[in-house]
Coordinates of C-alpha atoms and ligand atoms in Angstrom, one line a residue:
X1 CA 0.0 0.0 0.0
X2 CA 1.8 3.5 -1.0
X3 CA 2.0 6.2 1.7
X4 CA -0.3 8.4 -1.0
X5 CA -3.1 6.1 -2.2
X6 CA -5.5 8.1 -4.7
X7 CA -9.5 7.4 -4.2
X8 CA -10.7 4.7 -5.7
X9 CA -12.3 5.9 -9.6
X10 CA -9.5 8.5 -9.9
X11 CA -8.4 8.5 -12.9
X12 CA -4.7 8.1 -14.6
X13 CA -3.7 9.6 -18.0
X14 CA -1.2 10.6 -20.5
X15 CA -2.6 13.8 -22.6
X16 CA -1.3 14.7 -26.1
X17 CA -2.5 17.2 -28.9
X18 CA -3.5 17.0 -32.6
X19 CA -0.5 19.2 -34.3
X20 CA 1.7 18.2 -31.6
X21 CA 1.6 14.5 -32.6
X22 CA -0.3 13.3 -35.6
X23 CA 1.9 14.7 -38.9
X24 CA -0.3 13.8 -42.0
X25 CA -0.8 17.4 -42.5
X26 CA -1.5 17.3 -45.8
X27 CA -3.5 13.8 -46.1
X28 CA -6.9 11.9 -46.5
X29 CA -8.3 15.7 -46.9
X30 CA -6.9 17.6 -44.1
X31 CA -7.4 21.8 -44.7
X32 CA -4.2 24.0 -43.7
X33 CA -4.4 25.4 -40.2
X34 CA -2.8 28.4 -38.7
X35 CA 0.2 26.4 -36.9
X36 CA 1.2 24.6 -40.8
X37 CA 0.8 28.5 -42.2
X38 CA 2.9 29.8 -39.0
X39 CA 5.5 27.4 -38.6
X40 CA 6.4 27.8 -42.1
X41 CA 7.0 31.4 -42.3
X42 CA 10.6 31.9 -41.2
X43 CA 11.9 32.8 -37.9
X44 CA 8.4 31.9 -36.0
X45 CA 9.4 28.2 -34.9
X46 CA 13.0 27.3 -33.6
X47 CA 15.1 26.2 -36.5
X48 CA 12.1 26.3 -38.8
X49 CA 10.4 23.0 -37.9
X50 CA 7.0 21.8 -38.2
X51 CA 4.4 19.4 -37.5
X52 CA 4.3 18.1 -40.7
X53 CA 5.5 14.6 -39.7
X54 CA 5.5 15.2 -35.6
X55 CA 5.8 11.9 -34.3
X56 CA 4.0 10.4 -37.2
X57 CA 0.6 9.5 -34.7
X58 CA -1.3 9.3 -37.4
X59 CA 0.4 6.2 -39.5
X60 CA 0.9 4.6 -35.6
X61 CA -2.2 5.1 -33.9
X62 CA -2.5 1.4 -33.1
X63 CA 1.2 1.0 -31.9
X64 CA 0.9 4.2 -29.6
X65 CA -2.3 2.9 -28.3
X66 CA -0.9 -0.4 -27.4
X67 CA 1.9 1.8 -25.9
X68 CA -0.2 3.4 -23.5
X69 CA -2.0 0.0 -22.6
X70 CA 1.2 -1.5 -21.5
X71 CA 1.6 1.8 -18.8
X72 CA -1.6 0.4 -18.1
X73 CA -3.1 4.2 -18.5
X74 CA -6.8 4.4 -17.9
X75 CA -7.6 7.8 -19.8
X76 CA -6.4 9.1 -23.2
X77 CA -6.8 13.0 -23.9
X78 CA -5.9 13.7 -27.4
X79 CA -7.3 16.8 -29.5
X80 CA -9.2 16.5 -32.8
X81 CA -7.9 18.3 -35.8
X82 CA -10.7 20.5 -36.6
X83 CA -9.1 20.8 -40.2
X84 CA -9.2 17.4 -41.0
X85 CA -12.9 17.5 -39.9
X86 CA -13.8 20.5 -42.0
X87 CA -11.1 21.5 -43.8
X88 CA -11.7 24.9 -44.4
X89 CA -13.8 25.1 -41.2
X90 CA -17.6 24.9 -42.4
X91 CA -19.7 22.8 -44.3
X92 CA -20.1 19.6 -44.7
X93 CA -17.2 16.7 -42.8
X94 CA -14.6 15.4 -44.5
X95 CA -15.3 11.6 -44.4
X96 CA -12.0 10.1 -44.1
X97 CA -11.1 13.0 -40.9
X98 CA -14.0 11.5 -38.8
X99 CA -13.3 8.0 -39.9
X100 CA -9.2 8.4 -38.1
X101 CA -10.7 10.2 -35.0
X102 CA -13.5 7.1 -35.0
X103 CA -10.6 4.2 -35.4
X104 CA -8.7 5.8 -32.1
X105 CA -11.5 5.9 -30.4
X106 CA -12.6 2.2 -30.8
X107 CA -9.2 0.9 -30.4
X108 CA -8.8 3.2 -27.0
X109 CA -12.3 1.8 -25.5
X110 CA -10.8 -2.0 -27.1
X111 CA -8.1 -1.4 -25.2
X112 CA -9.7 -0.6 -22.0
X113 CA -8.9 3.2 -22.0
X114 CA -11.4 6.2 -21.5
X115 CA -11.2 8.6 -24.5
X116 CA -11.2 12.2 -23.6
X117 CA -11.4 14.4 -26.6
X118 CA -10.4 18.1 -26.7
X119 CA -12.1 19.8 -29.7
X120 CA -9.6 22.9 -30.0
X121 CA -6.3 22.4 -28.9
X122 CA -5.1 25.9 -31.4
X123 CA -5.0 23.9 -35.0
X124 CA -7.7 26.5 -36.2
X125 CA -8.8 25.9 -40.0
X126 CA -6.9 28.7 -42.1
X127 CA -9.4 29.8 -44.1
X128 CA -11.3 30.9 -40.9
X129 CA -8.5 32.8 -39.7
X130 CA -8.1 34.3 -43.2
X131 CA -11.8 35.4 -42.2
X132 CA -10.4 36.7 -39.7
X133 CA -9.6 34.7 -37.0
X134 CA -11.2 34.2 -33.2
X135 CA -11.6 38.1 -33.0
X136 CA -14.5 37.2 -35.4
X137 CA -17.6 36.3 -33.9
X138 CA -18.7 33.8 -36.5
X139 CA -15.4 31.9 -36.0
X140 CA -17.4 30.8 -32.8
X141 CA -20.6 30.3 -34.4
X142 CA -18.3 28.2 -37.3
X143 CA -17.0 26.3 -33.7
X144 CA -20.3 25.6 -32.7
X145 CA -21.4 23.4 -36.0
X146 CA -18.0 21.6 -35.8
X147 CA -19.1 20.5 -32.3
X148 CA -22.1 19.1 -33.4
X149 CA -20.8 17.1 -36.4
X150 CA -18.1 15.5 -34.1
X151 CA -20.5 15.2 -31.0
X152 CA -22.9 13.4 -33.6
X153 CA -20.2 10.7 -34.4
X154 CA -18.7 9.6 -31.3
X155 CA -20.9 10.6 -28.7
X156 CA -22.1 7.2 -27.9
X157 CA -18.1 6.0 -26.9
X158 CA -16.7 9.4 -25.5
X159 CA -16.2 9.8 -21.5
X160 CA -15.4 13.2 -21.5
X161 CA -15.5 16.1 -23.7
X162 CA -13.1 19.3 -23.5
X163 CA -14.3 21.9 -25.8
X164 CA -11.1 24.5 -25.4
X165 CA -7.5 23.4 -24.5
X166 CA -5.9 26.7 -22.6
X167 CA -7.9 29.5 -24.7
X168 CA -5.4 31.9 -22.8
X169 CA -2.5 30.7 -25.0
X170 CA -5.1 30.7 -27.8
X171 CA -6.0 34.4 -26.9
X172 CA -2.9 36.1 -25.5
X173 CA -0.5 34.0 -27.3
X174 CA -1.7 34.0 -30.7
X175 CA -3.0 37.2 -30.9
X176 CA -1.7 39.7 -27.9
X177 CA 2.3 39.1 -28.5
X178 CA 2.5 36.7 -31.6
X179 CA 4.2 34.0 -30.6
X180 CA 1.6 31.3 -31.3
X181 CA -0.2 31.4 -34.4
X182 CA -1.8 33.4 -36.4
X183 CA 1.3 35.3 -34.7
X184 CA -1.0 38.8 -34.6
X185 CA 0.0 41.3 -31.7
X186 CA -3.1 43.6 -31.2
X187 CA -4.5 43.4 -27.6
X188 CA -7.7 44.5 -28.7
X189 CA -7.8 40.9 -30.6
X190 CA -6.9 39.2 -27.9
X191 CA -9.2 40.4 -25.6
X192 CA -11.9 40.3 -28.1
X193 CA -10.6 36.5 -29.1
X194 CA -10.7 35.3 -25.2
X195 CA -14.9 36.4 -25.6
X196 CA -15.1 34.5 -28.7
X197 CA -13.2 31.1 -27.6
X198 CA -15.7 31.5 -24.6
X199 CA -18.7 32.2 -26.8
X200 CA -17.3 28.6 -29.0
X201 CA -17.1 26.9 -26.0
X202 CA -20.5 27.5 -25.0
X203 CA -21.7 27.1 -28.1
X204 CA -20.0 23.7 -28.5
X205 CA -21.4 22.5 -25.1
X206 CA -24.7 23.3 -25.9
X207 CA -24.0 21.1 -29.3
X208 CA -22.5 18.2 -27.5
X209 CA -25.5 17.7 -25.1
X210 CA -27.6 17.8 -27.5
X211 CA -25.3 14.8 -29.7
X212 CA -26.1 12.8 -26.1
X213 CA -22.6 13.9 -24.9
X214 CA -21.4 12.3 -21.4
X215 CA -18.8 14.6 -19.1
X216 CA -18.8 18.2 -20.6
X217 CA -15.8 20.7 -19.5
X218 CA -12.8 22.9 -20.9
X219 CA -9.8 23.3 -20.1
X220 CA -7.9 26.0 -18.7
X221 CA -4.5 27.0 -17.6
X222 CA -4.7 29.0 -14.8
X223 CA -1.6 30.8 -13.1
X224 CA -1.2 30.2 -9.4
X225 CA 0.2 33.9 -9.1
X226 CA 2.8 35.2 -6.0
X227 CA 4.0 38.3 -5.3
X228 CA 3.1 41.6 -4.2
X229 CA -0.8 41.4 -3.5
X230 CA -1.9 44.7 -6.3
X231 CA 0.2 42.5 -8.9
X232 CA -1.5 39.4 -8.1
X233 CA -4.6 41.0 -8.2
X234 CA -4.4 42.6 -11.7
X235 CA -2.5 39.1 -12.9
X236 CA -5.4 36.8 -11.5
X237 CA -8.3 39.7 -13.5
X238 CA -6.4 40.0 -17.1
X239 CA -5.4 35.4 -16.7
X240 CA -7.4 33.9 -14.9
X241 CA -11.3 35.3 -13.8
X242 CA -11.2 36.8 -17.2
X243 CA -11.7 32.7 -17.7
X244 CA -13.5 31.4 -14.9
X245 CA -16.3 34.5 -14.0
X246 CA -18.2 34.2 -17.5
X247 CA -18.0 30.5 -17.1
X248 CA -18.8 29.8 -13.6
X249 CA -20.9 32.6 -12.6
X250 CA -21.9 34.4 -16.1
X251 CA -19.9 38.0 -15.6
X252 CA -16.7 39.4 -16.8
X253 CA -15.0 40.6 -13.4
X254 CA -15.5 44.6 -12.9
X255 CA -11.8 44.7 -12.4
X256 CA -11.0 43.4 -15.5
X257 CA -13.1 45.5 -17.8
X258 CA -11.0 48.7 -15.6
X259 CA -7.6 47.1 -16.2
X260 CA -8.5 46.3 -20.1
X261 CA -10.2 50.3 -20.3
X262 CA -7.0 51.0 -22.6
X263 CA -7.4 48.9 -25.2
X264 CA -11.3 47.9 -25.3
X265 CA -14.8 49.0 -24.3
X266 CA -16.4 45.0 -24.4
X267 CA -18.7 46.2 -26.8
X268 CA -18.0 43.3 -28.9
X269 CA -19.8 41.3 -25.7
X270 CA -23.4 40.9 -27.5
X271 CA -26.6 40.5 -25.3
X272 CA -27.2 36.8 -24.2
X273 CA -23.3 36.1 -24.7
X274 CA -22.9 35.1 -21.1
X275 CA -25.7 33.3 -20.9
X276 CA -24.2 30.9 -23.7
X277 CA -20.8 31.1 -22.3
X278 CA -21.9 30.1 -18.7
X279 CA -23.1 26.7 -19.0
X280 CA -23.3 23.8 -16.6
X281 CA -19.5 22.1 -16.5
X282 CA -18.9 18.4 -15.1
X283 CA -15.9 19.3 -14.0
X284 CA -13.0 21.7 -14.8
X285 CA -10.0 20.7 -16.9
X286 CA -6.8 22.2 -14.5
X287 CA -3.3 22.5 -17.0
X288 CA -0.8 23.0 -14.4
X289 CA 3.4 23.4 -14.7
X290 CA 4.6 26.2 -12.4
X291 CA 3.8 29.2 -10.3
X292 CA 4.3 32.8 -11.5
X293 CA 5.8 35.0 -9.8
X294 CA 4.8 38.6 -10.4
X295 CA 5.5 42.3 -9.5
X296 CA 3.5 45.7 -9.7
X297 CA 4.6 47.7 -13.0
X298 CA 2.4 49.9 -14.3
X299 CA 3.1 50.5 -18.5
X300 CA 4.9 47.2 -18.8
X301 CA 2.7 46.0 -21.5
X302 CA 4.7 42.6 -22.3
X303 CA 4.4 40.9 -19.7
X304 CA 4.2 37.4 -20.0
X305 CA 0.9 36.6 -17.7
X306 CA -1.1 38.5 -20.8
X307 CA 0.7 40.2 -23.3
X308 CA 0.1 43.1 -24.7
X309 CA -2.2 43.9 -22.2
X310 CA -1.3 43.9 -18.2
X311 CA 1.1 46.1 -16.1
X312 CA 2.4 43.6 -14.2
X313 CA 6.2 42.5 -14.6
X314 CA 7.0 38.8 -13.8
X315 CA 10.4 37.6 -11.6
X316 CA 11.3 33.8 -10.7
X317 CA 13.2 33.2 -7.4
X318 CA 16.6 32.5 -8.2
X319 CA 17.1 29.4 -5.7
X320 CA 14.4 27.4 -7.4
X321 CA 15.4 24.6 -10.2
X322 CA 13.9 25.2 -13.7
X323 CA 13.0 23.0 -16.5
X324 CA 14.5 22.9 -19.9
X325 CA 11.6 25.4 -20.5
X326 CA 13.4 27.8 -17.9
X327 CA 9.6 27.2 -15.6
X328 CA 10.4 26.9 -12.1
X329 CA 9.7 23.6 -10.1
X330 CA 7.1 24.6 -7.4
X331 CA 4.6 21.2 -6.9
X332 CA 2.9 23.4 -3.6
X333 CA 1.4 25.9 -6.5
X334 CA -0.3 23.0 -7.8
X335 CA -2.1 22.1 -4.2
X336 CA -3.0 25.4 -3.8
X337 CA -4.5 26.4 -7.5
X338 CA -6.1 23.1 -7.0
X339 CA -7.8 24.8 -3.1
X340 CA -8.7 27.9 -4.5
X341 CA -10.7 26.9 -7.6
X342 CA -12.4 24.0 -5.3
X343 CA -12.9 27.2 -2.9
X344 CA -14.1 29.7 -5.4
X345 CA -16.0 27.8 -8.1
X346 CA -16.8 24.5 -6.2
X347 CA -16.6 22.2 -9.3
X348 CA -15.0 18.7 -9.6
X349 CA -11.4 19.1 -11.0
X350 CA -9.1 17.2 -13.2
X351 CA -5.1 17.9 -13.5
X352 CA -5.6 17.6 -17.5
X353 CA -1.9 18.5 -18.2
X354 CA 1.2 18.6 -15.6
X355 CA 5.2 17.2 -17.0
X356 CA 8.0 19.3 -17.4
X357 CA 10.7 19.2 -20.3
X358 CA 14.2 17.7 -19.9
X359 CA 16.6 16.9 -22.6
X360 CA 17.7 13.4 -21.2
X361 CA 18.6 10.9 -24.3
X362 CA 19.3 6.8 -24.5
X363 CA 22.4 6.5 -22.7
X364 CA 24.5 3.7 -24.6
X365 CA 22.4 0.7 -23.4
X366 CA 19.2 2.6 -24.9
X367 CA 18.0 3.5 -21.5
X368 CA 16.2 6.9 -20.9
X369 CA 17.2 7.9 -17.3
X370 CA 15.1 11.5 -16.7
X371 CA 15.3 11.0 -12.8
X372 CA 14.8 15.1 -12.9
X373 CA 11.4 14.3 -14.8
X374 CA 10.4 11.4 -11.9
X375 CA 11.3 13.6 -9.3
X376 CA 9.0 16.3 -10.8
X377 CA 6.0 14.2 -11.5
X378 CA 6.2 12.9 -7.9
X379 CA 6.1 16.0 -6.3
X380 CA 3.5 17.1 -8.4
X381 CA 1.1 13.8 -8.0
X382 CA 1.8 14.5 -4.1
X383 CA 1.0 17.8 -4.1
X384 CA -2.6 16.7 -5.8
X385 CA -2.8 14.0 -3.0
X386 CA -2.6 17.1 -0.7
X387 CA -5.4 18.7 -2.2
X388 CA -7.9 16.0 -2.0
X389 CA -6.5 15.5 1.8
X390 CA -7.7 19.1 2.0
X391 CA -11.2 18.4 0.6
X392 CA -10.6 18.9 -3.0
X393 CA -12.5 16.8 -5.5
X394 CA -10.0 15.7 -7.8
X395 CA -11.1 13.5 -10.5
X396 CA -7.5 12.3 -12.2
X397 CA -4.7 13.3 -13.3
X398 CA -3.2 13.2 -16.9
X399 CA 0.6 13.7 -17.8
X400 CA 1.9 15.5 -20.3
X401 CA 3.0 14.2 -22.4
X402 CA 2.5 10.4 -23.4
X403 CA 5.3 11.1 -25.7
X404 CA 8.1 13.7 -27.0
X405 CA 6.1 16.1 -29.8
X406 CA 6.6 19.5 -31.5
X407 CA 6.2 22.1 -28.6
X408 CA 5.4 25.0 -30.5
X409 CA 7.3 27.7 -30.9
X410 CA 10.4 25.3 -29.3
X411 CA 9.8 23.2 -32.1
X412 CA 11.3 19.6 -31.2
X413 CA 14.1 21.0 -28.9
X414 CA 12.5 20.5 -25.8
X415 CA 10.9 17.0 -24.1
X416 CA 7.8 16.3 -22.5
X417 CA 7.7 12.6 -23.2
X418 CA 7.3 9.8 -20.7
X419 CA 8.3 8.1 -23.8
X420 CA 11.0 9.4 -25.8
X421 CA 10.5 9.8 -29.6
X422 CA 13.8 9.2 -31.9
X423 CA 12.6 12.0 -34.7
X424 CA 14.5 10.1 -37.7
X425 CA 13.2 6.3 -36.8
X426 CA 10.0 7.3 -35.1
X427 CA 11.0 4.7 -32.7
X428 CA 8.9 5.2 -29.5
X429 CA 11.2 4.2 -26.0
X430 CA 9.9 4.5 -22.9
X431 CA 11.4 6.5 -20.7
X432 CA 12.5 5.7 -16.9
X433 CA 9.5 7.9 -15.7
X434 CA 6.8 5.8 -18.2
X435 CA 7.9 3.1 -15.8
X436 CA 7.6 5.2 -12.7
X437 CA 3.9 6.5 -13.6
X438 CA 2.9 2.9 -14.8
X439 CA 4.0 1.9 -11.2
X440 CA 2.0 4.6 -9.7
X441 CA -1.3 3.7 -11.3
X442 CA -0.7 0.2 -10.9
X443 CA -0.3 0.8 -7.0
X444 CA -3.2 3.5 -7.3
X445 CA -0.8 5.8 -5.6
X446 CA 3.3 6.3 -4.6
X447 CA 5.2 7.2 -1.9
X448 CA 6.2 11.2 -1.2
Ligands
LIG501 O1 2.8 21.4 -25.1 C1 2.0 22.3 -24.4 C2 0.5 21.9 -24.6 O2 0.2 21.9 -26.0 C3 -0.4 22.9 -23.9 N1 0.0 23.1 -22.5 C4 1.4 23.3 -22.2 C5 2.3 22.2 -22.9 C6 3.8 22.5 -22.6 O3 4.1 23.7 -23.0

């Protein structure tokens, strides 16, 4: 019996994203989307790569599922292509799209493991964005259908649903300072694209209940903020309640709409909006990685906790380690994101992304030994155990990343895998820490 033993139903997962793994950008019918048109224009993604062939998921579905078998993982969170659903984002589905995101999720519940499918994880059709993007309101309206026409084909094997993966990266990223696709930097666009994600998401809720849908949610990636309380206070408006007060309580935060004055009046916020964005949730998709810690600056307008928009200016203690990513390792953040969100919003939770990124290769027996990345992910699955010691309902926890895959902007240079991914032979080799989490769901738990 492990010190830490997790309540019986909790659920253990591995978490992985359309663009990130599949590659078959340009087959069976698949439309362009923003990430093929961003990582191909020069100087946007680190030594020009793309996801063109990205770990190939595609071709391998059945050897990647078998993969996660043998960890013995009980949930799967991928993302759905909308492009290869509707490849210019409207009309009528693309047959052979629906048909690949229908094979994985028969050989997933064949294999014993819940699918959870995200319907947006940033791979939005081009020729929406050339319509001008989520600062359009029909872009969320276009969302909407495409909810529908996937809710209408695997409703009947899905577990859970996530509509939105982190719409702040979506928002502030790709629009505030550019360094996501569409790679705009107007924070009137952002601020205007958060409303519209939320308006999709809604939208796409209310479409998925009516396909018969069973767990609805989103998922989010709030910042645990620390530092001076005015800074934390203007972080937490422009991040985080900008997120949770339409969805959980059908407002925008006053605060918010002062601290945004600058740059935008709401008036794109249309009556009934909030009553379509704050829909009944299941639970709430948590995306957690480090704490951020910030400082009071008014004028400093690129600051990383929303670019283009806040004044606040953000610091990491120097004694802390850091990933390959430069984040900070701070598992406590986790518990007490995890308190507060129970505290304030009172819905069940599910850590729907937590890893970190090291380099760590096959030594020369072949062996991946990322002790950095075991010591992380225990610290991290403790401080969860904390939070449901503290009265938190956590529903499971899956890691990211089942494997290595094209992180963005950092291209292939940095690692989330539990399994590592050899780029040139696509061969797939568990890490030391696949064997570490497959121990801890075997046992239900692990040891601090
Ligand atoms: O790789 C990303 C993922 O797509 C979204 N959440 C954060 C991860 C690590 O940066």
């Amino acid at each position: 019996m492990p010190q830490l033993q997790f309540p019986d139903g909790f659920l253990w997962g591995t978490a992985t994203a359309s663009y990130q793994v599949e590659g078959a950008t340009d087959e069976d019918g698949r439309g362009p989307s923003i990430w093929d048109t961003f990582s191909a224009t020069p100087g946007k993604v680190w030594r020009g790569q793309t996801g063109r062939v990205a770990c190939d998921h595609y071709h391998r579905l059945d050897e990647d599922v078998e993969l996660m078998k043998s960890l013995g993982v009980q949930t799967y969170r991928f993302s759905i292509a909308w492009p290869r659903i509707q490849p210019d984002g409207s009309g009528p589905a693309n047959p052979a799209g629906l048909d690949f995101y229908d094979r994985l999720v028969d050989r997933l519940t064949a294999a014993g493991i819940k699918p959870m499918p995200t319907l947006y994880h940033w791979d939005l059709p081009q020729t929406l964005e050339d319509a001008g993007g989520w600062p359009e309101r029909e872009t969320a309206e276009r969302f909407g259908e495409y909810a529908a026409i996937v809710g209408a084909r695997l409703a009947d094997r899905v577990d859970t649903w996530w509509t939105l993966n982190e719409p702040w990266c979506a928002a502030y990223l790709g629009y505030g300072n550019g360094h996501h696709a569409p790679g705009r930097t107007d924070p009137t666009a952002a601020l205007t694209a958060a409303h519209h994600l939320l308006l999709g998401h809604g939208l796409a809720v209310q479409a998925l209940r009516s396909a018969g849908a069973g767990q609805v949610s989103i998922v989010l990636n709030p910042t645990q903020f620390r530092g001076d309380e005015a800074a934390v206070r203007k972080g937490d408006a422009v991040a985080n309640r900008i997120f949770f007060e339409p969805l959980f309580k059908g407002a925008y935060p006053e605060d918010l709409l002062g601290l945004t004055a600058r740059h935008t009046d709401w008036s794109f916020v249309q009556d009934g909006d909030l009553e379509q964005i704050n829909q009944p949730l299941d639970l709430l998709g948590v995306n957690y990685y480090n704490p951020t810690w910030v400082r009071d600056a008014p004028g400093a307008e690129e600051s990383p906790v929303a670019p283009g928009v806040t004044d606040v200016e953000v610091w990491t203690p120097e004694e802390l380690p850091v990933t390959d990513m430069g984040w900070p390792v701070e598992a406590t953040g986790l518990t007490d994101l995890l308190v507060r969100l129970h505290k304030d919003y009172n819905v069940p939770l599910m850590v729907t992304e937590n890893g970190a990124a090291y380099p760590t290769g096959p030594d020369a027996e072949g062996n991946v030994e990322d002790t950095e990345r075991i010591d992380y992910l225990r610290s991290h699955i403790a401080a969860v155990h904390d939070a449901i010691e503290a009265g938190v309902d956590v529903r499971g926890y899956t890691a990211w990343s089942l494997m290595d895959n094209f992180e963005w902007a950092f291209g292939y240079d940095k690692r989330f895998g539990l399994v590592h991914v050899d780029y040139t032979t696509q061969k797939r080799t568990p890490k030391a820490s696949a064997r570490f989490y497959a121990d801890v769901i075997a046992a239900g738990g692990l040891d601090r």
